[in-house]
Every structure is written in C-alpha cells, then in structure tokens.
Amino acid sequence: MKSQSLDAVCVVAGTTIGAGMLGLPMAIGFLGFKVSMVLLLVMWALAFYTSLLLLEVNLQVGTGLNVNMMVKKVLGRWGQIIAVVCLGFLLYAVLVAYVTAMGGIIASALGVNGDAFSTGACSVGFTVVMAVIMFCGTNAIIRFNSLFFLSMLGAMAIAFATLSTTVDVNVLVNVAPDYSYLIGAVPVLFASFSFHFCIPSITSVVGTDTRQLVRIMFWGTLLPLLCYMVWLFLSLGSVPMDQIVNMSGSVDALIKSMCNGSVVIQTILSIFAAFALITSFFGVALSLFDLMAETLRRTNSAKDRIGTTLIVFVPVLVAALLAPGGFIAALAHAGAALAVICILLPCAMSYKLRSEAKAAAKKLAYMTPGGNMGIATAAVCGVVILVANYV
C-alpha cells in the first residue's frame, strides 16, 4: 500500500477508534459477548456501506467538497441547514468530550486528578497543543495522526497481550443477555464507527482513484472492527457484570477494574486510552476546521487559519471547563446526529444523484453496489438509530 493510502487508512481508523471504543464494554456488555459480536458486525457493515455512499456523492459533486457544500449542491438550502446544524453540534460535542477525557487522563498521570483546577489546566494545555498542530495544516495533521495511530496500535498490542492473562472464559459465556439494553446500545454502537465526515478531506489528498479509495474505506473500518472485538473479549472477560453495572459510564473506573490493582496494567491501559482519544481527536478537529472554513468562507492564509483555529477550539475549551463532567452527556446524543449525517443524508443524496443521472442517461464516476434496495435498507437502519436514541 502506498504511503499516502496508508496515511489515509490511519485517518479513517484513527478517527473511528476513540471514546466510542473505550465505552463499548459499558454500552453493550449487558447483551453478552456473542450478541455484542453480532451487533458489531452489523454496525460495521452499515458504516462501511454508508461511507461508500458518501464517497460516491463526493466524487460526483466535487472531490474534497465538505459535507456542508455537498448537501447544499444536492439537497438545497434546507438540506444544508440540517447538515450544518447536526454536523456542527456533533463535532463540537465530541471534541468537548475528548478534551474533558484527556484532561482527566493527563491529570491522573501527573497525580493531580483530585484537583479540579489542575485537571482544567491539563485540558487547557492539551487543547493548546492540538490547536497549534491544527494551524500547521492538513498534511501536518495527517502525519501527526499517523504517528499517534501507529503508537496507539503499539500500546494496544501491549495492553491486549497483558490483559489476555486476566480473561476468564466463564465470565464471557455465562452472562445471560439482557435485551432491555438493546435499543439504547444501537446508537452508541454506530457512533463507535463514525468517521464519515473526514471522507472529503481524504479525497482532497488521495485523489479520485475509486479502487484505492474503496480499499481505504474497507481497511480503515476493518481495523477498528477487529480491535473492538478483541477489546470486548478482554474487557468483558476480565470484569464481572456486577462491576460494569456500577461504573456509570466512567472510563477510569473501567480501567481500574480491568487492571486488578496492577499499576503496570493501569499505566498501559491509560496510555492506550490517551492515544485512542488523540487519534480520534485529530480526525474530528480536522473535519470541524474544514467545515468552519468552508461555511464562513475563510481562506487558507495564515491570518484566516488563526481565526478558524480559534473558532474551533475556544468554544470547545470553554465548554469543557464549564462542564468537566460532560463526557457521557456529550456522547449520549452523538448517535442521533450521526444517523442523520452519516446515514440519512448520504442515502438521500445518492438516491437523488442516481435518479438524475438515470434521467439524463449519464454514467456516474462511481456507484456503490446494492442499488436502491441497499439505499432503502440503510435509510431504515438510520431511522431506527435516530429513534432508538430517544426511546
């Protein structure tokens, strides 16, 4: 695989693997290991298919165009308003969650996690570093992301190898699925496979080679799927269900339960969690930066880049400092926004473009397999995820 393609795969996989992965054991652990594996496969297939739909639209209306402009071109002004509101809310909320989580992880590493002021200072320091990298440009972000993603894979491999000795198979197979949690778990599961908003940035760098782009989407989503499967095997096999029930969605509590009092394992898991959050942060921040620059019509000059960087990071930092416990709350509604942005809008745009191309006897540059039946099936799944988030 070419270096450019490898970098793009890292962006997709790195954007996907983040806070969603860390919270999976607490989100779907109640369903048992076997049911969780089936749901993961279904969500992966849905995410991969809808990413190809969005890729199809992007190649048709303009390579590298942000989701904002794609929706405007295809669905008009009202479609654009829906997209911008949902996407902006989602990206800002996720960044707030990541800044809050990273502030806690850094503070814990420094031994000051009990001090609210010190934790806030760690969040500020992390945000400033990320803002500087963002100002340096897309290529710098992709390079930094590749470095952190490969580092995360290394930390993940060490963490997985260490945790493999603590797995109790009986804990995995003896858990009776509690299907009352099924509906609530669906939006969280799909949110764990969200990366679609970075597709325009990838096409602007990689180009229009559809075979290469499809490979990037496939491998970029398959890697997170495999990581999620191993992560659930290790976590659900190490932590009894009664402990998961009492964690209240806390990643720190999960890490402490999995390490069984071992400082070494806790350190390894904390490093892995930090790298997972950082790689995901890069992809989300890049997408929000591009969205703001395009929506506000800001150029790529140094002056405008500084302004766009401030627009992206200042609200995030303020919100993280004002609501330091908002990590779970920020992620709770992500599934609904993602269902609109990553499923319903791509389905609507793809269907309209295909209909127009058919009427004009025009051949599309790329068409996702599955036909209208595939689009309809994906749309139904999107509605289910959207509704499930509020049931």
Coordinates of C-alpha atoms in Angstrom, one line a residue:
M1 CA 0.0 0.0 0.0
K2 CA 1.3 3.4 -0.9
S3 CA 2.4 5.8 1.9
Q4 CA -0.4 8.2 1.0
S5 CA -3.0 5.4 1.2
L6 CA -1.6 4.2 4.5
D7 CA -1.8 7.7 5.9
A8 CA -5.5 7.9 4.8
V9 CA -6.2 4.5 6.4
C10 CA -4.7 5.7 9.6
V11 CA -7.0 8.8 9.4
V12 CA -10.1 6.6 8.9
A13 CA -9.2 4.1 11.6
G14 CA -7.8 6.7 14.0
T15 CA -11.0 8.8 13.7
T16 CA -13.1 5.7 14.3
I17 CA -11.2 4.4 17.3
G18 CA -11.8 6.8 20.1
A19 CA -14.0 7.3 23.1
G20 CA -16.6 5.0 21.5
M21 CA -14.3 2.0 21.8
L22 CA -13.4 2.8 25.4
G23 CA -17.1 2.9 26.3
L24 CA -18.2 -0.2 24.4
P25 CA -17.9 -2.6 27.3
M26 CA -20.2 -0.4 29.4
A27 CA -22.6 0.2 26.5
I28 CA -23.2 -3.3 25.2
G29 CA -21.7 -5.6 27.8
F30 CA -25.2 -6.2 29.2
L31 CA -26.0 -8.0 26.0
G32 CA -23.3 -10.6 26.4
F33 CA -20.3 -11.4 24.3
K34 CA -22.0 -13.3 21.5
V35 CA -24.8 -10.8 20.9
S36 CA -22.2 -8.0 21.1
M37 CA -20.2 -9.6 18.3
V38 CA -23.2 -9.9 16.0
L39 CA -24.2 -6.2 16.6
L40 CA -20.6 -5.1 15.9
L41 CA -20.6 -6.9 12.6
V42 CA -24.0 -5.3 11.6
M43 CA -22.8 -1.8 12.6
W44 CA -19.5 -2.2 10.7
A45 CA -21.4 -3.3 7.5
L46 CA -23.7 -0.3 7.8
A47 CA -20.9 2.1 8.4
F48 CA -18.8 0.8 5.5
Y49 CA -21.7 0.8 3.1
T50 CA -22.8 4.4 4.0
S51 CA -19.2 5.6 3.7
L52 CA -19.2 4.3 0.1
L53 CA -22.4 6.2 -0.5
L54 CA -20.9 9.4 0.8
L55 CA -17.8 8.7 -1.3
E56 CA -20.0 8.2 -4.3
V57 CA -21.6 11.6 -3.7
N58 CA -18.3 13.4 -3.1
L59 CA -16.8 12.1 -6.3
Q60 CA -19.9 13.1 -8.2
V61 CA -20.4 16.7 -7.0
G62 CA -16.8 17.7 -6.4
T63 CA -13.8 15.9 -4.9
G64 CA -12.9 17.3 -1.5
L65 CA -16.1 19.3 -1.0
N66 CA -17.1 19.3 2.6
V67 CA -20.4 17.6 3.7
N68 CA -21.9 21.1 4.1
M69 CA -21.4 22.0 0.4
M70 CA -22.3 18.5 -0.9
V71 CA -25.6 18.7 0.8
K72 CA -26.3 22.2 -0.5
K73 CA -25.5 21.2 -4.1
V74 CA -27.7 18.1 -4.0
L75 CA -30.5 18.8 -1.5
G76 CA -30.6 22.5 -1.5
R77 CA -30.6 25.2 1.3
W78 CA -32.8 23.3 3.8
G79 CA -30.7 20.2 3.5
Q80 CA -27.6 22.3 4.1
I81 CA -29.1 23.8 7.2
I82 CA -29.9 20.4 8.6
A83 CA -26.4 19.1 7.8
V84 CA -24.6 22.1 9.2
V85 CA -26.6 22.1 12.5
C86 CA -26.2 18.3 13.0
L87 CA -22.6 18.2 12.0
G88 CA -21.5 21.3 13.9
F89 CA -23.3 20.1 17.1
L90 CA -21.8 16.6 16.7
L91 CA -18.2 17.7 16.1
Y92 CA -18.2 20.3 18.9
A93 CA -19.8 17.9 21.3
V94 CA -17.3 15.1 20.6
L95 CA -14.4 17.5 20.9
V96 CA -15.7 18.7 24.3
A97 CA -15.9 15.1 25.4
Y98 CA -12.4 14.3 24.2
V99 CA -10.9 17.4 25.8
T100 CA -12.6 16.5 29.1
A101 CA -11.4 12.9 28.9
M102 CA -7.9 13.9 28.0
G103 CA -7.7 16.4 30.8
G104 CA -8.6 13.7 33.3
I105 CA -6.1 11.2 31.8
I106 CA -3.3 13.7 31.9
A107 CA -4.2 14.8 35.4
S108 CA -4.3 11.2 36.5
A109 CA -0.9 10.6 35.0
L110 CA 0.5 13.6 36.8
G111 CA -1.1 12.6 40.1
V112 CA -3.4 15.7 40.3
N113 CA -6.7 14.2 39.2
G114 CA -8.3 15.1 42.5
D115 CA -7.7 18.8 41.9
A116 CA -10.4 20.4 39.6
F117 CA -8.1 23.4 38.8
S118 CA -5.2 21.1 37.8
T119 CA -7.5 19.0 35.7
G120 CA -8.7 22.1 34.0
A121 CA -5.2 23.2 33.4
C122 CA -4.4 19.9 31.8
S123 CA -7.4 20.3 29.5
V124 CA -6.1 23.8 28.5
G125 CA -2.6 22.5 27.8
F126 CA -3.9 19.7 25.6
T127 CA -6.2 22.0 23.7
V128 CA -3.4 24.5 23.0
V129 CA -1.1 21.8 21.6
M130 CA -3.8 20.4 19.4
A131 CA -4.6 24.0 18.2
V132 CA -1.0 24.5 17.2
I133 CA -0.9 21.3 15.2
M134 CA -4.2 22.2 13.5
F135 CA -2.9 25.6 12.5
C136 CA 0.1 23.9 10.7
G137 CA -2.3 22.4 8.1
T138 CA -3.9 19.2 6.8
N139 CA -0.7 17.5 5.8
A140 CA 0.8 18.1 9.2
I141 CA -2.3 16.7 10.9
I142 CA -2.3 13.6 8.7
R143 CA 1.4 13.0 9.5
F144 CA 0.9 13.5 13.3
N145 CA -2.2 11.3 13.2
S146 CA -0.3 8.5 11.5
L147 CA 2.4 8.7 14.2
F148 CA -0.1 8.7 17.0
F149 CA -2.2 6.0 15.4
L150 CA 0.8 3.6 15.0
S151 CA 1.8 4.4 18.6
M152 CA -1.7 3.6 19.7
L153 CA -1.6 0.3 17.9
G154 CA 1.7 -0.5 19.7
A155 CA 0.1 0.5 23.1
M156 CA -3.0 -1.5 22.2
A157 CA -1.0 -4.6 21.3
I158 CA 0.9 -4.4 24.7
A159 CA -2.4 -3.8 26.6
F160 CA -4.1 -6.7 24.8
A161 CA -1.2 -9.0 25.5
T162 CA -1.1 -8.0 29.1
L163 CA -4.9 -8.4 29.6
S164 CA -5.0 -11.8 27.9
T165 CA -3.8 -13.3 31.1
T166 CA -6.7 -12.0 33.1
V167 CA -9.5 -13.3 30.9
D168 CA -11.9 -15.7 32.5
V169 CA -13.9 -17.6 29.7
N170 CA -16.6 -18.4 32.2
V171 CA -17.3 -14.8 32.7
L172 CA -17.8 -14.4 28.9
V173 CA -20.1 -17.4 28.3
N174 CA -22.1 -17.4 31.5
V175 CA -23.6 -13.9 31.1
A176 CA -27.3 -14.0 30.1
P177 CA -28.1 -11.3 27.6
D178 CA -30.3 -8.5 28.9
Y179 CA -32.2 -7.4 25.8
S180 CA -33.7 -4.4 27.6
Y181 CA -30.4 -2.6 26.8
L182 CA -30.5 -3.5 23.1
I183 CA -32.3 -0.3 21.9
G184 CA -30.1 2.0 23.9
A185 CA -26.9 0.3 22.7
V186 CA -27.6 0.7 19.0
P187 CA -26.8 4.5 18.7
V188 CA -23.7 4.1 20.8
L189 CA -22.5 1.2 18.6
F190 CA -23.0 3.2 15.4
A191 CA -21.2 6.2 17.0
S192 CA -18.2 3.9 17.5
F193 CA -17.9 3.5 13.7
S194 CA -18.3 7.2 12.8
F195 CA -15.6 8.7 10.5
H196 CA -17.6 9.7 7.5
F197 CA -17.0 13.5 7.9
C198 CA -13.3 13.0 7.1
I199 CA -14.0 11.5 3.7
P200 CA -13.9 14.8 1.8
S201 CA -10.5 15.6 3.4
I202 CA -9.2 12.2 2.3
T203 CA -10.4 12.6 -1.3
S204 CA -8.8 16.0 -1.5
V205 CA -5.4 14.4 -0.6
V206 CA -5.6 10.9 -2.2
G207 CA -7.5 11.9 -5.4
T208 CA -10.2 10.2 -7.5
D209 CA -8.9 6.6 -7.8
T210 CA -12.0 4.8 -6.7
R211 CA -10.4 1.4 -6.2
Q212 CA -7.8 3.0 -3.9
L213 CA -10.5 5.0 -2.1
V214 CA -12.7 1.9 -1.5
R215 CA -9.7 0.0 -0.2
I216 CA -9.0 2.9 2.2
M217 CA -12.6 2.8 3.5
F218 CA -12.5 -1.0 3.8
W219 CA -9.2 -1.4 5.7
G220 CA -9.8 1.8 7.6
T221 CA -13.1 0.4 9.1
L222 CA -12.0 -3.3 9.3
L223 CA -9.1 -2.4 11.7
P224 CA -11.4 -0.8 14.2
L225 CA -13.8 -3.7 14.0
L226 CA -11.1 -6.2 14.8
C227 CA -9.8 -4.0 17.6
Y228 CA -13.3 -3.7 19.1
M229 CA -13.8 -7.5 19.0
V230 CA -10.6 -8.1 20.9
W231 CA -11.2 -5.3 23.3
L232 CA -14.7 -6.7 24.2
F233 CA -13.2 -10.2 24.6
L234 CA -10.6 -8.9 27.0
S235 CA -12.8 -6.4 28.9
L236 CA -15.9 -8.5 29.2
G237 CA -13.8 -11.5 30.1
S238 CA -11.9 -9.6 32.8
V239 CA -14.7 -7.6 34.6
P240 CA -17.8 -9.2 36.1
M241 CA -21.1 -7.8 35.1
D242 CA -22.0 -6.5 38.5
Q243 CA -18.9 -4.2 38.4
I244 CA -19.8 -2.9 34.9
V245 CA -23.3 -2.0 36.2
N246 CA -21.8 0.2 38.9
M247 CA -19.3 2.1 36.6
S248 CA -21.8 4.7 35.5
G249 CA -20.0 5.1 32.1
S250 CA -16.7 6.0 33.7
V251 CA -13.6 5.0 31.5
D252 CA -11.3 5.5 34.6
A253 CA -13.5 3.0 36.5
L254 CA -13.3 0.5 33.7
I255 CA -9.5 0.8 33.5
K256 CA -9.1 0.4 37.3
S257 CA -11.4 -2.7 37.3
M258 CA -9.5 -4.3 34.4
C259 CA -6.1 -3.8 35.9
N260 CA -7.0 -5.7 39.1
G261 CA -4.7 -3.5 41.2
S262 CA -1.7 -3.7 38.9
V263 CA -0.1 -0.3 38.4
V264 CA 1.7 -1.5 35.3
I265 CA -1.5 -2.7 33.6
Q266 CA -3.3 0.5 34.6
T267 CA -0.5 2.6 33.1
I268 CA -0.5 0.6 29.8
L269 CA -4.3 1.0 29.6
S270 CA -4.2 4.7 30.3
I271 CA -1.5 5.2 27.6
F272 CA -3.6 3.2 25.1
A273 CA -6.8 5.3 26.0
A274 CA -4.8 8.5 25.6
F275 CA -3.6 7.6 22.1
A276 CA -7.0 6.3 21.1
L277 CA -8.6 9.7 22.1
I278 CA -5.8 11.7 20.4
T279 CA -6.1 9.9 17.0
S280 CA -9.8 10.3 17.0
F281 CA -9.4 14.0 18.1
F282 CA -7.3 14.7 15.0
G283 CA -9.9 13.4 12.6
V284 CA -12.8 15.2 14.3
A285 CA -10.9 18.5 14.7
L286 CA -9.8 18.4 11.1
S287 CA -13.4 17.9 9.9
L288 CA -14.7 20.8 12.1
F289 CA -11.9 23.1 10.9
D290 CA -12.7 22.4 7.2
L291 CA -16.5 22.8 7.9
M292 CA -16.0 26.2 9.6
A293 CA -13.5 27.4 7.0
E294 CA -15.9 26.5 4.2
T295 CA -19.1 27.7 5.8
L296 CA -17.6 31.1 6.9
R297 CA -15.7 31.3 3.6
R298 CA -12.3 31.7 5.2
T299 CA -9.1 31.4 3.1
N300 CA -6.0 29.3 3.8
S301 CA -3.9 32.4 4.6
A302 CA -2.1 32.4 8.0
K303 CA -4.4 35.1 9.3
D304 CA -7.6 33.3 8.4
R305 CA -6.2 29.9 9.7
I306 CA -5.5 31.5 13.1
G307 CA -9.1 32.8 13.1
T308 CA -10.6 29.4 12.1
T309 CA -8.4 27.7 14.7
L310 CA -9.8 29.9 17.4
I311 CA -13.4 29.4 16.2
V312 CA -12.8 25.6 16.5
F313 CA -11.0 25.4 19.8
V314 CA -12.2 28.3 22.0
P315 CA -15.8 27.2 22.3
V316 CA -14.6 23.6 22.9
L317 CA -12.3 24.6 25.7
V318 CA -14.8 26.9 27.4
A319 CA -17.5 24.2 27.3
A320 CA -15.0 21.6 28.7
L321 CA -14.0 23.9 31.6
L322 CA -17.6 24.8 32.4
A323 CA -18.9 21.2 32.2
P324 CA -16.0 19.0 33.2
G325 CA -18.3 16.1 33.8
G326 CA -20.0 16.3 30.4
F327 CA -18.2 13.4 28.8
I328 CA -21.0 10.9 28.8
A329 CA -23.7 13.6 28.2
A330 CA -21.8 14.8 25.0
L331 CA -21.6 11.2 23.7
A332 CA -25.2 10.3 24.6
H333 CA -26.8 12.2 21.7
A334 CA -24.0 11.6 19.2
G335 CA -25.7 8.5 17.7
A336 CA -28.8 10.5 16.7
A337 CA -26.7 13.3 15.0
L338 CA -24.6 10.6 13.3
A339 CA -27.6 8.8 12.0
V340 CA -28.7 11.9 10.2
I341 CA -25.2 12.9 8.9
C342 CA -23.7 9.5 8.1
I343 CA -26.8 7.5 7.0
L344 CA -29.9 9.5 6.1
L345 CA -28.2 12.4 4.2
P346 CA -25.9 10.2 2.2
C347 CA -28.8 7.9 1.3
A348 CA -30.9 10.9 0.2
M349 CA -28.1 12.5 -1.8
S350 CA -27.1 9.2 -3.5
Y351 CA -30.7 8.4 -4.5
K352 CA -31.3 11.9 -6.0
L353 CA -28.0 11.9 -7.9
R354 CA -28.7 8.4 -9.3
S355 CA -32.2 9.4 -10.3
E356 CA -30.9 12.5 -12.1
A357 CA -28.1 10.5 -13.8
K358 CA -30.6 7.9 -15.0
A359 CA -33.0 10.5 -16.4
A360 CA -30.1 12.2 -18.2
A361 CA -28.6 8.9 -19.4
K362 CA -25.4 9.9 -17.6
K363 CA -22.9 7.4 -16.2
L364 CA -21.7 8.1 -12.6
A365 CA -18.0 8.2 -11.8
Y366 CA -18.6 5.6 -9.1
M367 CA -21.8 3.8 -7.9
T368 CA -22.0 1.9 -4.6
P369 CA -23.2 -1.7 -5.1
G370 CA -26.7 -2.6 -3.8
G371 CA -28.9 -0.4 -5.9
N372 CA -32.0 1.3 -4.5
M373 CA -32.7 -1.6 -2.2
G374 CA -29.4 -1.1 -0.4
I375 CA -30.1 2.6 0.0
A376 CA -33.6 1.9 1.4
T377 CA -32.2 -0.7 3.8
A378 CA -29.6 1.7 5.1
A379 CA -32.2 4.5 5.4
V380 CA -34.4 2.3 7.6
C381 CA -31.4 1.5 9.8
G382 CA -30.7 5.2 10.1
V383 CA -34.3 5.9 11.2
V384 CA -34.1 3.1 13.8
I385 CA -30.9 4.5 15.2
L386 CA -32.3 8.0 15.3
V387 CA -35.5 6.9 17.1
A388 CA -33.6 4.5 19.4
N389 CA -31.6 7.3 20.9
Y390 CA -34.7 8.8 22.5
V391 CA -36.6 5.7 23.4

